[in-house]
Amino acid sequence: MSLQIKNLTTYHGRIKAIDRVNLHINEGEIVSIIGANGAGKSTLLGTIAGIYKASEGEITIGNQSITNIKGHKVVQNGVALVPEGRQIFSSLSVKENLILGMYAKYRKEKHLVASKIESMLKMFPGLVKHMNNTAGNMSGGEQQMLAIARALMSDPKIILLDEPSMGLAPLIVKEILAIMEEIRANLGAMVILVEQNVKAALSVADRAYVMDRGQFVLEGSADELLRNPQVQSTYLGYG
Ligand code: ATP
């Protein structure tokens, strides 16, 4: 199983936000996309997730094209997005948020609820004590964990994370990176991680792409990019 993106172009009105992007990710990989504000990273994830419409190009999972199919159908095809800013349902309980994560894929399979929640709570034990509490009252780190757990409720083959470390303390960022490893090891899902925190992103990724004004300008293994002088001066604050 792999995800292939070929020549993908997406506009917001007249702005070409991503421009003929090519990307692939193989089973068992964590791939990161880094780049400045406005480079097009969120637009790329949103196009994969069926939120934005591509004007050109193709996205396939295995042999199946998922280009421009509707958001809930993309979830049924094994893609889950953890959006920028988490976008949990603040006034609902943690449990209700988790159940909503199943809806697009397992709408009629209510018998799965208990076992799926149980497996999420094993992975995110910090949520146990909050299950019946209002999600919006939790800390930022807990809300981010909930956003990831909610996405995992649909058993994705590929999970897209848009800046999960944003606004969180270093210790929590570490926990979130450890979750990426767990997603790979325990669930066998592919991970695409968009991050402004380039050091964190490259510490967990196998490979990464650098995006600038809608295009990939560099790609390589995380180690290669960590040693790349351009990445060091622009994104890691060295030199
Ligand atoms: P950030 O980290 O700030 O989210 P990004 O790399 O994710 O940056 P995008 O959010 O994809 O970049 O933005 C790419 C370009 O598209 C920018 O010029 C942005 O202003 C524009 N853009 C993004 N979303 C929209 C939208 N919904 N409507 C109009 N223009 C948009």
Coordinates of N, CA and C and ligand atoms in Angstrom, one line a residue:
M1 N 0.8 -1.2 0.0 CA 0.0 0.0 0.0 C 0.9 1.3 0.0
S2 N 0.5 2.2 -0.8 CA 1.3 3.5 -0.8 C 0.4 4.6 -1.3
L3 N 0.8 5.8 -1.1 CA 0.0 7.0 -1.6 C 0.9 7.7 -2.6
Q4 N 0.3 7.9 -3.8 CA 1.1 8.6 -4.8 C 0.3 9.9 -5.2
I5 N 1.1 11.0 -5.3 CA 0.5 12.2 -5.8 C 1.3 12.7 -7.0
K6 N 0.5 12.9 -8.1 CA 1.2 13.3 -9.3 C 0.7 14.6 -9.8
N7 N 1.6 15.6 -10.0 CA 1.3 16.8 -10.7 C 0.1 17.6 -10.1
L8 N 0.0 17.6 -8.8 CA -1.2 18.1 -8.1 C -1.2 19.7 -8.0
T9 N -2.2 20.3 -8.5 CA -2.3 21.7 -8.5 C -3.7 22.1 -7.9
T10 N -3.6 23.1 -7.0 CA -4.9 23.5 -6.3 C -4.9 25.1 -6.2
Y11 N -6.0 25.7 -6.6 CA -6.1 27.1 -6.5 C -7.0 27.5 -5.4
H12 N -6.8 28.6 -4.7 CA -7.8 29.3 -3.9 C -8.2 30.5 -4.7
G13 N -9.3 30.5 -5.3 CA -9.7 31.6 -6.2 C -8.6 31.7 -7.3
R14 N -8.0 32.8 -7.4 CA -6.9 33.0 -8.4 C -5.5 32.7 -7.9
I15 N -5.4 32.4 -6.6 CA -4.1 32.0 -6.0 C -3.8 30.6 -6.3
K16 N -2.7 30.3 -7.0 CA -2.2 28.9 -7.1 C -1.5 28.5 -5.9
A17 N -2.2 27.8 -5.0 CA -1.6 27.5 -3.7 C -0.6 26.3 -3.7
I18 N -0.9 25.3 -4.5 CA 0.1 24.3 -4.8 C 0.2 24.1 -6.3
D19 N 1.4 23.8 -6.8 CA 1.7 23.9 -8.2 C 2.4 22.7 -8.7
R20 N 1.7 21.7 -9.3 CA 2.3 20.5 -9.9 C 3.2 19.8 -8.9
V21 N 2.6 19.4 -7.7 CA 3.3 18.7 -6.7 C 3.3 17.2 -6.9
N22 N 4.5 16.6 -6.7 CA 4.6 15.2 -6.7 C 5.1 14.7 -5.4
L23 N 4.4 13.6 -4.8 CA 4.9 13.1 -3.5 C 4.5 11.6 -3.5
H24 N 5.3 10.8 -2.8 CA 4.9 9.4 -2.6 C 5.2 9.1 -1.2
I25 N 4.4 8.2 -0.6 CA 4.7 7.7 0.7 C 4.4 6.2 0.7
N26 N 5.3 5.4 1.2 CA 5.2 4.0 1.3 C 4.7 3.5 2.6
E27 N 4.2 2.3 2.6 CA 3.8 1.6 3.9 C 4.9 1.7 4.9
G28 N 4.6 2.1 6.1 CA 5.5 2.1 7.2 C 6.4 3.4 7.3
E29 N 6.1 4.4 6.4 CA 6.9 5.6 6.4 C 6.2 6.7 7.2
I30 N 7.0 7.6 7.8 CA 6.6 8.9 8.3 C 7.3 9.9 7.4
V31 N 6.5 10.7 6.7 CA 7.0 11.7 5.8 C 6.6 13.1 6.3
S32 N 7.6 14.0 6.3 CA 7.2 15.4 6.8 C 7.3 16.4 5.7
I33 N 6.4 17.4 5.8 CA 6.5 18.5 4.8 C 6.7 19.8 5.6
I34 N 7.8 20.4 5.3 CA 8.2 21.7 6.0 C 8.2 22.8 5.0
G35 N 8.2 24.0 5.6 CA 8.1 25.2 4.7 C 7.5 26.4 5.5
A36 N 7.7 27.6 5.0 CA 7.3 28.8 5.6 C 5.8 28.9 5.6
N37 N 5.3 29.9 6.4 CA 3.8 30.2 6.4 C 3.4 30.5 5.0
G38 N 2.3 30.0 4.6 CA 1.7 30.3 3.3 C 2.4 29.5 2.1
A39 N 3.2 28.6 2.4 CA 3.9 27.8 1.3 C 3.0 26.9 0.6
G40 N 1.9 26.5 1.3 CA 0.9 25.6 0.6 C 0.7 24.3 1.3
K41 N 1.3 24.1 2.4 CA 1.3 22.8 3.1 C -0.1 22.4 3.5
S42 N -0.9 23.3 4.1 CA -2.2 23.0 4.5 C -3.1 22.7 3.3
T43 N -2.9 23.5 2.2 CA -3.7 23.3 1.0 C -3.4 21.9 0.5
L44 N -2.2 21.4 0.5 CA -1.8 20.1 0.0 C -2.6 19.0 0.9
L45 N -2.5 19.1 2.2 CA -3.2 18.2 3.0 C -4.7 18.2 2.8
G46 N -5.2 19.5 2.7 CA -6.7 19.6 2.4 C -7.1 19.1 1.1
T47 N -6.2 19.1 0.1 CA -6.6 18.5 -1.2 C -6.6 17.0 -1.1
I48 N -5.7 16.4 -0.4 CA -5.7 15.0 -0.2 C -6.9 14.6 0.5
A49 N -7.3 15.4 1.5 CA -8.5 15.0 2.4 C -9.8 15.3 1.7
G50 N -9.8 15.9 0.5 CA -11.1 16.1 -0.2 C -11.8 17.4 0.3
I51 N -11.0 18.3 1.0 CA -11.6 19.6 1.4 C -11.5 20.6 0.2
Y52 N -10.3 20.6 -0.4 CA -10.1 21.5 -1.6 C -10.1 20.7 -2.9
K53 N -10.5 21.3 -3.9 CA -10.6 20.6 -5.2 C -9.3 20.8 -6.0
A54 N -8.7 19.8 -6.5 CA -7.5 19.9 -7.4 C -8.0 20.3 -8.7
S55 N -7.2 21.2 -9.4 CA -7.6 21.6 -10.8 C -6.8 20.7 -11.7
E56 N -5.8 20.0 -11.2 CA -4.9 19.2 -12.1 C -4.3 18.1 -11.2
G57 N -3.9 17.0 -11.8 CA -3.1 16.0 -11.1 C -4.0 14.9 -10.6
E58 N -3.3 14.0 -9.9 CA -3.9 12.8 -9.4 C -3.4 12.3 -8.1
I59 N -4.3 11.8 -7.2 CA -3.9 11.2 -5.9 C -4.4 9.8 -5.9
T60 N -3.5 8.8 -5.7 CA -4.0 7.4 -5.6 C -3.5 6.8 -4.4
I61 N -4.3 5.9 -3.8 CA -3.9 5.0 -2.7 C -3.9 3.6 -3.3
G62 N -2.8 2.9 -3.3 CA -2.7 1.6 -4.0 C -3.1 1.9 -5.5
N63 N -4.1 1.2 -6.0 CA -4.6 1.4 -7.4 C -5.8 2.3 -7.5
Q64 N -6.2 2.8 -6.3 CA -7.5 3.5 -6.3 C -7.3 5.0 -6.4
S65 N -7.9 5.7 -7.3 CA -7.8 7.1 -7.4 C -8.7 7.8 -6.3
I66 N -8.2 8.7 -5.6 CA -9.1 9.4 -4.6 C -9.2 10.9 -5.0
T67 N -8.7 11.2 -6.2 CA -8.7 12.7 -6.6 C -10.1 13.3 -6.6
N68 N -10.3 14.3 -5.9 CA -11.5 15.1 -5.9 C -12.7 14.3 -5.5
I69 N -12.6 13.3 -4.7 CA -13.8 12.7 -4.1 C -14.1 13.3 -2.8
K70 N -15.4 13.3 -2.4 CA -15.8 14.0 -1.2 C -15.2 13.6 0.1
G71 N -15.1 14.5 1.0 CA -14.4 14.3 2.3 C -14.7 13.0 3.0
H72 N -16.0 12.7 3.1 CA -16.4 11.4 3.9 C -16.0 10.2 3.1
K73 N -16.0 10.3 1.8 CA -15.6 9.1 0.9 C -14.0 8.9 1.1
V74 N -13.3 10.1 1.2 CA -11.9 10.0 1.4 C -11.6 9.2 2.7
V75 N -12.4 9.5 3.7 CA -12.2 8.8 5.0 C -12.5 7.3 4.8
Q76 N -13.5 7.0 4.1 CA -13.9 5.6 3.8 C -12.7 4.9 3.1
N77 N -12.0 5.7 2.3 CA -10.8 5.1 1.6 C -9.5 5.1 2.4
G78 N -9.7 5.4 3.7 CA -8.5 5.2 4.6 C -7.7 6.5 4.8
V79 N -8.2 7.7 4.6 CA -7.4 8.9 4.9 C -8.1 9.7 6.0
A80 N -7.3 10.1 7.0 CA -7.9 10.9 8.1 C -7.0 12.1 8.3
L81 N -7.6 13.3 8.4 CA -6.9 14.5 8.6 C -7.1 15.0 10.0
V82 N -5.9 15.4 10.6 CA -6.0 16.1 11.9 C -5.7 17.6 11.6
P83 N -6.7 18.4 11.5 CA -6.6 19.7 10.9 C -5.8 20.7 11.8
E84 N -5.2 21.7 11.2 CA -4.5 22.8 11.9 C -5.5 23.4 12.9
G85 N -5.0 23.7 14.1 CA -5.8 24.3 15.1 C -6.8 23.3 15.7
R86 N -6.6 22.0 15.5 CA -7.3 20.8 16.1 C -8.7 20.7 15.7
Q87 N -9.5 21.8 15.8 CA -10.9 21.8 15.4 C -11.7 20.6 16.1
I88 N -11.5 20.4 17.4 CA -12.3 19.5 18.1 C -13.6 20.2 18.4
F89 N -14.6 19.4 18.7 CA -15.9 20.0 19.1 C -15.9 20.4 20.5
S90 N -15.6 21.7 20.8 CA -15.3 22.1 22.2 C -16.4 21.9 23.2
S91 N -17.7 22.0 22.7 CA -18.7 22.0 23.7 C -19.2 20.5 23.9
L92 N -18.7 19.6 23.1 CA -19.1 18.2 23.3 C -18.1 17.5 24.2
S93 N -18.5 16.3 24.7 CA -17.6 15.6 25.6 C -16.5 14.9 24.8
V94 N -15.5 14.5 25.5 CA -14.4 13.8 24.8 C -14.9 12.5 24.1
K95 N -15.8 11.8 24.8 CA -16.3 10.6 24.3 C -17.1 10.9 23.0
E96 N -17.9 12.0 23.0 CA -18.7 12.3 21.8 C -17.8 12.7 20.7
N97 N -16.7 13.4 21.0 CA -15.7 13.7 19.9 C -15.2 12.5 19.3
L98 N -14.8 11.5 20.1 CA -14.3 10.2 19.6 C -15.3 9.5 18.7
I99 N -16.5 9.5 19.2 CA -17.6 8.8 18.4 C -17.8 9.4 17.0
L100 N -17.7 10.8 17.0 CA -17.8 11.5 15.7 C -16.7 11.1 14.8
G101 N -15.6 10.8 15.3 CA -14.5 10.4 14.4 C -14.7 9.1 13.7
M102 N -15.7 8.3 14.2 CA -16.0 7.0 13.5 C -17.1 7.2 12.4
Y103 N -17.8 8.3 12.5 CA -19.1 8.5 11.8 C -19.0 8.3 10.3
A104 N -18.0 8.9 9.6 CA -17.9 8.8 8.2 C -17.6 7.4 7.7
K105 N -17.0 6.6 8.5 CA -16.7 5.2 8.1 C -17.6 4.1 8.7
Y106 N -17.9 4.3 9.9 CA -18.6 3.2 10.6 C -20.0 3.7 11.2
R107 N -20.7 4.5 10.3 CA -21.9 5.1 10.8 C -22.9 4.0 11.3
K108 N -23.0 2.9 10.7 CA -24.0 1.9 11.2 C -23.5 0.8 12.1
E109 N -22.2 0.9 12.5 CA -21.6 -0.1 13.2 C -21.4 0.3 14.7
K110 N -22.5 0.5 15.4 CA -22.5 1.0 16.7 C -21.8 0.0 17.7
H111 N -21.9 -1.3 17.3 CA -21.2 -2.3 18.2 C -19.7 -2.1 18.3
L112 N -19.1 -1.3 17.4 CA -17.7 -1.2 17.4 C -17.3 -0.1 18.4
V113 N -18.2 0.8 18.8 CA -17.9 2.0 19.6 C -17.0 1.6 20.8
A114 N -17.5 0.7 21.7 CA -16.8 0.4 22.9 C -15.4 -0.1 22.7
S115 N -15.2 -1.0 21.8 CA -13.9 -1.6 21.6 C -12.9 -0.5 21.0
K116 N -13.4 0.3 20.1 CA -12.6 1.3 19.5 C -12.2 2.4 20.5
I117 N -13.1 2.8 21.4 CA -12.8 3.8 22.4 C -11.7 3.2 23.3
E118 N -11.9 1.9 23.7 CA -11.0 1.3 24.6 C -9.6 1.3 24.0
S119 N -9.5 0.9 22.7 CA -8.1 0.9 22.2 C -7.5 2.3 22.1
M120 N -8.3 3.3 21.9 CA -7.8 4.7 21.9 C -7.3 5.1 23.2
L121 N -8.1 4.7 24.3 CA -7.7 5.1 25.6 C -6.4 4.4 26.1
K122 N -6.1 3.2 25.5 CA -4.8 2.6 25.8 C -3.7 3.4 25.2
M123 N -3.9 4.0 24.0 CA -2.9 4.8 23.3 C -2.8 6.2 23.9
F124 N -3.9 6.7 24.4 CA -4.0 8.1 25.0 C -4.5 8.0 26.4
P125 N -3.8 7.4 27.3 CA -4.3 7.2 28.7 C -4.7 8.5 29.4
G126 N -4.1 9.6 28.9 CA -4.4 11.0 29.5 C -5.8 11.4 29.3
L127 N -6.5 10.7 28.3 CA -7.9 11.1 28.1 C -8.9 10.4 29.0
V128 N -8.5 9.4 29.7 CA -9.4 8.5 30.4 C -10.2 9.4 31.4
K129 N -9.5 10.2 32.2 CA -10.2 10.9 33.2 C -11.1 12.0 32.7
H130 N -11.0 12.4 31.4 CA -11.8 13.4 30.8 C -13.0 12.9 30.0
M131 N -13.1 11.6 29.9 CA -14.1 11.1 28.9 C -15.4 11.8 28.9
N132 N -16.0 12.1 30.1 CA -17.3 12.7 30.1 C -17.3 14.2 30.3
N133 N -16.1 14.7 30.2 CA -15.9 16.2 30.4 C -16.0 16.9 29.0
T134 N -16.3 18.2 29.1 CA -16.3 19.0 27.9 C -14.9 19.1 27.3
A135 N -14.8 18.8 26.0 CA -13.5 18.7 25.4 C -12.8 20.1 25.5
G136 N -13.5 21.2 25.3 CA -12.9 22.5 25.3 C -12.3 22.9 26.6
N137 N -12.6 22.2 27.7 CA -12.0 22.6 29.0 C -10.6 21.9 29.2
M138 N -10.2 21.0 28.3 CA -8.9 20.4 28.5 C -7.7 21.3 28.1
S139 N -6.5 20.9 28.4 CA -5.3 21.7 28.1 C -5.1 21.5 26.5
G140 N -4.3 22.4 26.0 CA -4.0 22.4 24.6 C -3.4 21.0 24.1
G141 N -2.5 20.5 25.0 CA -1.9 19.2 24.6 C -2.9 18.1 24.6
E142 N -3.8 18.1 25.6 CA -4.9 17.1 25.7 C -5.8 17.2 24.5
Q143 N -6.1 18.4 24.1 CA -7.0 18.6 22.9 C -6.4 18.1 21.7
Q144 N -5.0 18.3 21.6 CA -4.3 17.8 20.4 C -4.4 16.3 20.4
M145 N -4.2 15.7 21.6 CA -4.2 14.2 21.7 C -5.6 13.7 21.2
L146 N -6.7 14.4 21.7 CA -8.0 14.1 21.3 C -8.2 14.2 19.8
A147 N -7.7 15.3 19.2 CA -7.8 15.4 17.7 C -7.2 14.3 17.0
I148 N -6.0 13.8 17.5 CA -5.4 12.7 16.8 C -6.2 11.4 17.1
A149 N -6.6 11.2 18.3 CA -7.4 10.0 18.6 C -8.7 10.0 17.8
R150 N -9.3 11.1 17.6 CA -10.6 11.2 16.9 C -10.3 10.7 15.4
A151 N -9.2 11.2 14.9 CA -8.9 10.8 13.5 C -8.6 9.3 13.4
L152 N -8.0 8.7 14.4 CA -7.6 7.3 14.4 C -8.9 6.4 14.5
M153 N -10.0 7.0 15.0 CA -11.2 6.2 15.2 C -11.7 5.6 13.9
S154 N -11.3 6.2 12.7 CA -11.7 5.7 11.4 C -10.8 4.7 10.8
D155 N -9.8 4.2 11.7 CA -8.8 3.2 11.2 C -8.1 3.6 9.9
P156 N -7.5 4.8 9.9 CA -6.9 5.2 8.6 C -5.7 4.4 8.2
K157 N -5.5 4.3 6.9 CA -4.3 3.8 6.4 C -3.2 4.9 6.3
I158 N -3.7 6.1 6.2 CA -2.8 7.2 6.2 C -3.4 8.4 7.0
I159 N -2.6 8.9 7.9 CA -3.1 10.0 8.7 C -2.3 11.3 8.4
L160 N -3.0 12.4 8.2 CA -2.4 13.7 7.8 C -2.5 14.6 9.0
L161 N -1.3 15.1 9.5 CA -1.3 15.9 10.6 C -0.8 17.3 10.3
D162 N -1.7 18.3 10.5 CA -1.3 19.7 10.2 C -0.9 20.4 11.4
E163 N 0.4 20.6 11.6 CA 1.0 21.3 12.7 C 0.5 20.9 14.1
P164 N 0.7 19.6 14.4 CA 0.2 19.2 15.7 C 1.0 19.8 16.9
S165 N 2.2 20.3 16.7 CA 3.0 20.8 17.8 C 2.7 22.3 18.1
M166 N 1.8 22.9 17.3 CA 1.6 24.3 17.4 C 1.2 24.7 18.8
G167 N 1.9 25.7 19.4 CA 1.5 26.3 20.7 C 1.7 25.3 21.9
L168 N 2.4 24.2 21.7 CA 2.5 23.3 22.8 C 3.9 23.3 23.4
A169 N 4.0 23.0 24.7 CA 5.3 23.0 25.4 C 6.1 21.8 24.9
P170 N 7.5 22.0 25.0 CA 8.4 21.0 24.4 C 8.1 19.6 24.9
L171 N 7.7 19.4 26.2 CA 7.5 18.1 26.7 C 6.3 17.4 26.0
I172 N 5.3 18.2 25.7 CA 4.1 17.7 25.1 C 4.4 17.4 23.6
V173 N 5.2 18.3 23.0 CA 5.7 18.0 21.6 C 6.3 16.6 21.5
K174 N 7.2 16.3 22.5 CA 7.8 15.0 22.6 C 6.8 13.9 22.6
E175 N 5.8 14.1 23.4 CA 4.7 13.0 23.5 C 4.0 12.9 22.2
I176 N 3.8 14.0 21.5 CA 3.1 13.9 20.2 C 4.0 13.2 19.2
L177 N 5.3 13.4 19.2 CA 6.2 12.7 18.3 C 6.2 11.2 18.6
A178 N 6.2 10.9 19.9 CA 6.1 9.5 20.3 C 4.9 8.8 19.7
I179 N 3.8 9.6 19.7 CA 2.5 9.0 19.2 C 2.7 8.7 17.7
M180 N 3.4 9.5 16.9 CA 3.7 9.2 15.5 C 4.3 7.9 15.4
E181 N 5.3 7.6 16.2 CA 6.0 6.3 16.2 C 5.1 5.2 16.5
E182 N 4.2 5.4 17.5 CA 3.2 4.4 17.8 C 2.2 4.1 16.7
I183 N 1.8 5.2 16.0 CA 0.9 5.0 14.9 C 1.5 4.1 13.9
R184 N 2.8 4.3 13.6 CA 3.5 3.5 12.7 C 3.6 2.0 13.2
A185 N 4.1 1.9 14.4 CA 4.4 0.6 14.9 C 3.2 -0.2 15.2
N186 N 2.2 0.4 15.9 CA 1.0 -0.4 16.4 C -0.1 -0.5 15.4
L187 N -0.3 0.6 14.6 CA -1.4 0.6 13.7 C -1.0 0.4 12.2
G188 N 0.3 0.5 12.0 CA 0.8 0.3 10.6 C 0.3 1.3 9.6
A189 N 0.0 2.5 10.1 CA -0.5 3.5 9.2 C 0.7 4.4 8.7
M190 N 0.5 5.0 7.5 CA 1.5 6.0 7.0 C 1.1 7.3 7.6
V191 N 2.2 8.1 7.9 CA 2.0 9.4 8.5 C 2.6 10.5 7.6
I192 N 1.7 11.5 7.3 CA 2.3 12.7 6.7 C 2.1 13.9 7.7
L193 N 3.3 14.4 8.1 CA 3.3 15.4 9.1 C 3.8 16.8 8.6
V194 N 2.9 17.8 8.7 CA 3.2 19.1 8.3 C 3.6 19.9 9.6
E195 N 4.8 20.5 9.6 CA 5.3 21.1 10.8 C 6.1 22.4 10.5
Q196 N 5.9 23.4 11.4 CA 6.7 24.6 11.4 C 8.0 24.3 12.2
N197 N 7.7 23.4 13.2 CA 8.8 23.0 14.1 C 9.7 21.9 13.3
V198 N 10.6 22.5 12.5 CA 11.4 21.7 11.6 C 12.3 20.6 12.3
K199 N 12.8 21.1 13.4 CA 13.7 20.2 14.2 C 12.9 18.9 14.6
A200 N 11.7 19.2 15.2 CA 10.9 18.1 15.7 C 10.5 17.2 14.5
A201 N 10.1 17.9 13.4 CA 9.6 17.1 12.3 C 10.7 16.2 11.7
L202 N 11.9 16.7 11.6 CA 13.0 15.9 11.0 C 13.5 14.8 12.0
S203 N 13.2 15.0 13.3 CA 13.6 14.0 14.3 C 12.8 12.8 14.2
V204 N 11.6 12.9 13.7 CA 10.7 11.7 13.7 C 10.5 11.1 12.3
A205 N 10.7 12.0 11.2 CA 10.4 11.6 9.9 C 11.5 10.7 9.3
D206 N 11.1 9.8 8.3 CA 12.1 9.1 7.5 C 12.6 10.0 6.4
R207 N 11.6 10.6 5.8 CA 11.9 11.5 4.6 C 11.2 12.8 4.8
A208 N 11.6 13.8 4.1 CA 10.9 15.1 4.1 C 10.9 15.8 2.8
Y209 N 10.0 16.7 2.6 CA 9.9 17.6 1.5 C 9.9 19.0 2.0
V210 N 10.6 19.9 1.3 CA 10.6 21.3 1.6 C 9.7 22.0 0.6
M211 N 8.7 22.7 1.1 CA 7.8 23.4 0.2 C 8.0 24.9 0.2
D212 N 8.0 25.5 -1.0 CA 8.2 27.0 -1.1 C 7.3 27.5 -2.2
R213 N 6.4 28.4 -1.9 CA 5.5 29.0 -2.8 C 4.8 27.9 -3.7
G214 N 4.3 26.9 -3.1 CA 3.4 25.9 -3.7 C 4.2 24.8 -4.4
Q215 N 5.5 24.8 -4.3 CA 6.3 23.7 -5.0 C 7.2 23.1 -4.0
F216 N 7.6 21.8 -4.3 CA 8.6 21.2 -3.5 C 10.0 21.6 -4.1
V217 N 10.8 22.2 -3.3 CA 12.1 22.7 -3.7 C 13.3 21.8 -3.3
L218 N 13.0 20.9 -2.3 CA 14.0 20.0 -1.9 C 13.3 18.7 -1.3
E219 N 13.9 17.6 -1.5 CA 13.4 16.4 -0.8 C 14.6 15.5 -0.5
G220 N 14.4 14.7 0.5 CA 15.5 13.7 0.9 C 15.2 13.1 2.2
S221 N 16.1 12.2 2.6 CA 15.9 11.6 3.9 C 16.0 12.7 5.0
A222 N 15.5 12.4 6.1 CA 15.5 13.4 7.2 C 17.0 13.8 7.6
D223 N 17.8 12.8 7.5 CA 19.2 13.0 7.9 C 19.9 13.9 6.8
E224 N 19.6 13.7 5.5 CA 20.2 14.5 4.5 C 19.7 16.0 4.7
L225 N 18.4 16.1 5.0 CA 17.9 17.5 5.1 C 18.5 18.2 6.4
L226 N 18.7 17.4 7.4 CA 19.3 18.0 8.6 C 20.7 18.5 8.4
R227 N 21.4 17.9 7.4 CA 22.7 18.3 7.1 C 22.8 19.4 6.0
N228 N 21.6 19.6 5.4 CA 21.6 20.5 4.2 C 21.8 22.0 4.7
P229 N 22.8 22.7 4.1 CA 23.1 24.0 4.6 C 21.9 25.0 4.4
Q230 N 21.1 24.8 3.3 CA 20.0 25.7 3.1 C 18.9 25.4 4.1
V231 N 18.7 24.2 4.5 CA 17.7 23.8 5.5 C 18.1 24.4 6.8
Q232 N 19.5 24.2 7.1 CA 20.0 24.7 8.4 C 19.8 26.2 8.5
S233 N 20.2 26.9 7.5 CA 20.1 28.4 7.7 C 18.7 28.9 7.6
T234 N 17.8 28.3 6.8 CA 16.4 28.9 6.6 C 15.5 28.4 7.7
Y235 N 15.6 27.1 8.1 CA 14.6 26.5 9.0 C 15.1 26.1 10.3
L236 N 16.4 26.0 10.5 CA 16.9 25.5 11.8 C 17.7 26.6 12.5
G237 N 17.8 27.8 11.9 CA 18.4 28.9 12.6 C 19.9 28.8 12.8
Y238 N 20.5 27.9 12.0 CA 22.0 27.9 12.1 C 22.6 28.8 11.0
G239 N 23.8 29.3 11.3 CA 24.6 29.9 10.2 C 24.1 31.3 9.9
Ligands
ATP1 P1 0.4 28.0 7.2 O1 1.4 27.3 7.9 O2 0.3 29.5 7.4 O3 -1.0 27.4 7.2 P2 0.7 26.8 4.6 O4 2.1 26.4 4.1 O5 -0.1 25.7 5.2 O6 0.8 27.9 5.6 P3 -1.6 27.4 3.0 O7 -2.4 27.7 4.2 O8 -1.8 26.2 2.2 O9 0.0 27.4 3.4 O10 -1.7 28.7 2.0 C1 -1.1 28.7 0.7 C2 -1.6 29.9 0.0 O11 -3.0 29.9 -0.2 C3 -1.4 31.2 0.8 O12 -1.1 32.2 -0.2 C4 -2.7 31.5 1.5 O13 -2.9 32.8 1.7 C5 -3.7 30.9 0.4 N1 -4.9 30.3 1.0 C6 -4.9 29.3 1.9 N2 -6.2 29.0 2.3 C7 -7.0 29.8 1.6 C8 -8.4 30.0 1.5 N3 -9.2 29.2 2.1 N4 -8.9 30.9 0.7 C9 -8.0 31.7 0.0 N5 -6.7 31.7 0.0 C10 -6.1 30.7 0.8

